[in-house]
XYZ file of C-alpha atoms in Angstrom:
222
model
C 59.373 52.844 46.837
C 61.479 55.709 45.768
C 63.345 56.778 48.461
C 64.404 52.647 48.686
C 65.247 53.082 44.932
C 67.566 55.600 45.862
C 69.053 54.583 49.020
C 69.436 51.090 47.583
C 71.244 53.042 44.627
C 73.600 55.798 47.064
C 75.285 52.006 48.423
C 75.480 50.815 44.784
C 77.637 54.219 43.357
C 79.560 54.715 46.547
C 81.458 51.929 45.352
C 82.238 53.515 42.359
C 86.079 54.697 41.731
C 87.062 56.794 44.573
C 83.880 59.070 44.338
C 84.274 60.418 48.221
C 80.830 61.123 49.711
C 80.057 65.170 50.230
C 77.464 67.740 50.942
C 76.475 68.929 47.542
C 76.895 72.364 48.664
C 80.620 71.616 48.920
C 81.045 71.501 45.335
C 82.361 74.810 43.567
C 82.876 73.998 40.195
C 79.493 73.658 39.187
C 78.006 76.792 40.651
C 76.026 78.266 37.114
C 76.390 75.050 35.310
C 73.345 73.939 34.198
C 73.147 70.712 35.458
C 73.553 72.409 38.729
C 70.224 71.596 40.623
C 69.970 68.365 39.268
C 73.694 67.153 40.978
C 72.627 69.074 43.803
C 69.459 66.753 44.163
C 71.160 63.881 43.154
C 74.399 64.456 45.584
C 72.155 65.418 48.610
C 70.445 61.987 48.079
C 73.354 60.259 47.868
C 72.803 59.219 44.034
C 75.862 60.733 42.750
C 79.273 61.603 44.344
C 82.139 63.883 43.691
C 85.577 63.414 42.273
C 87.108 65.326 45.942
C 85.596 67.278 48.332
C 84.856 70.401 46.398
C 85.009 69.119 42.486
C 82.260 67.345 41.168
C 83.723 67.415 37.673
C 80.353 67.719 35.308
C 82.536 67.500 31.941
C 84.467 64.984 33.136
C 84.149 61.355 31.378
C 81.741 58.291 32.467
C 83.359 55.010 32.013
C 81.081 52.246 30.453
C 81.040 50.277 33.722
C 79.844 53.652 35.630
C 76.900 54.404 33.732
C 75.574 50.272 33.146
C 76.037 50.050 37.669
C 74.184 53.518 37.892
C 71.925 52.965 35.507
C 70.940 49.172 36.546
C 70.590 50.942 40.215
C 68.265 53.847 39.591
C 66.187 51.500 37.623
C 65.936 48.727 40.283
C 67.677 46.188 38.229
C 69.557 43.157 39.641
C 73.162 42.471 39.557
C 74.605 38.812 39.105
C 77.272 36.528 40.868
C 79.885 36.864 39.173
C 81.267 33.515 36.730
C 84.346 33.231 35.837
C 85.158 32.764 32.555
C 81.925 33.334 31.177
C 81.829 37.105 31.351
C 83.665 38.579 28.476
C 86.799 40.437 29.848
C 85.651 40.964 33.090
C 88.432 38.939 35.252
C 86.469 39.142 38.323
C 88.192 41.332 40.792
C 86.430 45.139 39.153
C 84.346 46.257 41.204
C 81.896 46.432 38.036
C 82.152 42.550 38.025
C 78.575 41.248 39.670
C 77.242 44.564 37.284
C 78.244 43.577 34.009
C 77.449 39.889 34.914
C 73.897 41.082 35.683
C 73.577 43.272 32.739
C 74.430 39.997 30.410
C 71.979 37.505 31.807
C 69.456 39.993 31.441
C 70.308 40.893 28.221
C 71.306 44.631 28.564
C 74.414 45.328 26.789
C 74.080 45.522 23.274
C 76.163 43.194 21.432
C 77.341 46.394 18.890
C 79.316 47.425 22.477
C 81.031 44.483 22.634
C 83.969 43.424 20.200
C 83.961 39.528 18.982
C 80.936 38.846 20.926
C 79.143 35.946 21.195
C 77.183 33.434 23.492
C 77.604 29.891 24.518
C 74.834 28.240 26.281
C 76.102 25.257 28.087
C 74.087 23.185 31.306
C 76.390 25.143 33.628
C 74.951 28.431 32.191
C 75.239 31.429 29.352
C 79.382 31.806 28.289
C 79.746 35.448 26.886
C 83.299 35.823 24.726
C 84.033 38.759 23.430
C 85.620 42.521 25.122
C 83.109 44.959 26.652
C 85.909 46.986 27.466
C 84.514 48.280 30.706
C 86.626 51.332 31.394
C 86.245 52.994 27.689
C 84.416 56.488 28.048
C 80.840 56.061 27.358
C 79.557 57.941 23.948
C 76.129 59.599 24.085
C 74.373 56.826 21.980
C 75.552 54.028 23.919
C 74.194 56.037 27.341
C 70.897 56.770 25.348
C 70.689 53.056 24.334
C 71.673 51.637 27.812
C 69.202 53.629 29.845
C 66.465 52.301 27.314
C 66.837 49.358 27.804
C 67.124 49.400 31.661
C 63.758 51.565 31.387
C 62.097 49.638 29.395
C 63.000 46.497 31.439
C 62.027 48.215 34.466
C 58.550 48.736 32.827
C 58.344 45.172 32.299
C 55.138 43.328 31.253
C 54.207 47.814 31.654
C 56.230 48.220 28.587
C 53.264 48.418 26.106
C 52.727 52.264 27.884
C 56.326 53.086 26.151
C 55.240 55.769 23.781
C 55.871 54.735 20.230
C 59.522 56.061 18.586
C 59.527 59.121 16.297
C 61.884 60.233 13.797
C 64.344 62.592 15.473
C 65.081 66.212 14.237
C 68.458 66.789 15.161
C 71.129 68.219 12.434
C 72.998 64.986 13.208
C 71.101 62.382 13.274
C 72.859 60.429 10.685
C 76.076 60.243 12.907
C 73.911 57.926 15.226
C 75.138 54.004 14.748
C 72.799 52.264 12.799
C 72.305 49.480 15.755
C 71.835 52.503 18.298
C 69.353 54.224 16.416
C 66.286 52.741 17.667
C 67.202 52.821 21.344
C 68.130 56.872 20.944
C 64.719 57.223 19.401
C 62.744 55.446 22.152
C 64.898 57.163 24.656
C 64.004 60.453 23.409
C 60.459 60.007 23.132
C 60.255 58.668 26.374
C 61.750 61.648 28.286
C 65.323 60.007 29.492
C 67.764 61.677 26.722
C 67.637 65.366 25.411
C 69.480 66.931 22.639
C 72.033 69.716 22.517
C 70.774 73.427 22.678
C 72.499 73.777 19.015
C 69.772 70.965 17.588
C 72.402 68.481 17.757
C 72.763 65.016 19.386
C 76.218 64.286 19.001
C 75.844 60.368 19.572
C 79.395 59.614 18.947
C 80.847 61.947 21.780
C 82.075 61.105 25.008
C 78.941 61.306 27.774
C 79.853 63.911 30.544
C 79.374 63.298 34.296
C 76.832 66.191 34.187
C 74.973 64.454 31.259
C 74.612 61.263 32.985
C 73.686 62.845 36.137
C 70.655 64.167 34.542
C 69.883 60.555 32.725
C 69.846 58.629 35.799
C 67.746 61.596 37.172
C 64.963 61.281 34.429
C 65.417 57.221 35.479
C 64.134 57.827 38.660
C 61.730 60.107 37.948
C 60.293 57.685 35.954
C-alpha cells in the first residue's frame, strides 16, 4: 500500500514546475545538509525531484500549490475536475488546477489562506470566491496546518488515535497566527512538523524545499 502511495505520488510531483527527474546521487549541493538522507530517499523513490540535474536546491522556496499537490499525494488524497468559475483564482490552465479544486471540496485549505473568501452552494455545486494565490511561497505555519489536515483526513473515521494537542515550547510561539495555532499544535504532537534547533518555530517564514521534503516524508511514514 506504500510503495502505490508513492508511485501514485512520483506521477503526481513530476508534474510539478520543471522539476527534471534524477538519480539522487546526482545532486551536489546537498552533500552535509541535513536533510540529506531524507531527499536522498525521497528522490530515489521518485517523491521529490530536483531543480537541474545536479541542484536540488533544499533552501529554495515551496510555492503554496507545491506543497497542497505533494501533500494531498503522499497522503492518498483525491484531486477534483476542475470548475470553472467556482475555484477562487484558479483560471484553469495551472497545472495545480484539479489540486486546489480537490483540496476545496474536501475542505483542506483554510479559509485564513485565502483573501475575500467565501462559499456559494448552488444545485450545480460549491462556488469558492476569493484569491488563494497559488504561487505565494508557503510560510511554515501554513505547511504545518496543511499537512494536518491532509493527515488527519487520511486517518479518517481513525482520527480519534490523533494524540491530543499540547502547548508548544518554542521561544516563538506567539508569532504563530491565531487561526494556525491549533493545526501547528496537532502537527507537532503528531510527529509531521519539528522545530528549529535554536527552540524556535518561526511560523511566519518562508518553508524551504528541504523542510517540506522531510514533511511529506513524516506523511508517508505515517
Amino acid at each position: 500500500h506504500m510503495r502505490l502511495k508513492k508511485i501514485a505520488l512520483a506521477v503526481i510531483v513530476s508534474s510539478m514546475t520543471l522539476m527534471s527527474t534524477v538519480s539522487a546521487a546526482d545532486f551536489t549541493d546537498i552533500r552535509g545538509h541535513w536533510a540529506e538522507d531524507i531527499i536522498n530517499n525521497l528522490a530515489d523513490a521518485g517523491v521529490v525531484h530536483g531543480i537541474s540535474d545536479t541542484q536540488f536546491n533544499p533552501d529554495g522556496t515551496v510555492t503554496r500549490a507545491e506543497f497542497l499537490k505533494m501533500a494531498m499525494g503522499a497522503a492518498g488524497i483525491d484531486e477534483a475536475p476542475y470548475r470553472s468559475g467556482k475555484c477562487l483564482d484558479v483560471k484553469g490552465t495551472e497545472w495545480y488546477a484539479p489540486c486546489v479544486q480537490g483540496a476545496l471540496d474536501k475542505g483542506l485549505i483554510p479559509e485564513d489562506m485565502i483573501s475575500g473568501y467565501s462559499v456559494e452552494i448552488t444545485e450545480n455545486g460549491a462556488v469558492y470566491s476569493g484569491a488563494f494565490n497559488a504561487d505565494t511561497p508557503i510560510k511554515r505555519e501554513e505547511m504545518a496546518y496543511i499537512a494536518q489536515e491532509m493527515y488527519q483526513y487520511s486517518m479518517g473515521a481513525e482520527s480519534t488515535s490523533l494524540k491530543k494537542s499540547v502547548d508548544l515550547m518554542f521561544t516563538d510561539v506567539r508569532m504563530i497566527s491565531i487561526w494556525a495555532l491549533d493545526g501547528v499544535r496537532q502537527a507537532y504532537v503528531n510527529g509531521i512538523v519539528s522545530g528549529m534547533d535554536d527552540d524556535t518555530f518561526r511560523p511566519q517564514s518562508t518553508a524551504t524545499r528541504a523542510q517540506s521534503a522531510t514533511i511529506i516524508s513524516n506523511l508517508l511514514n505515517k
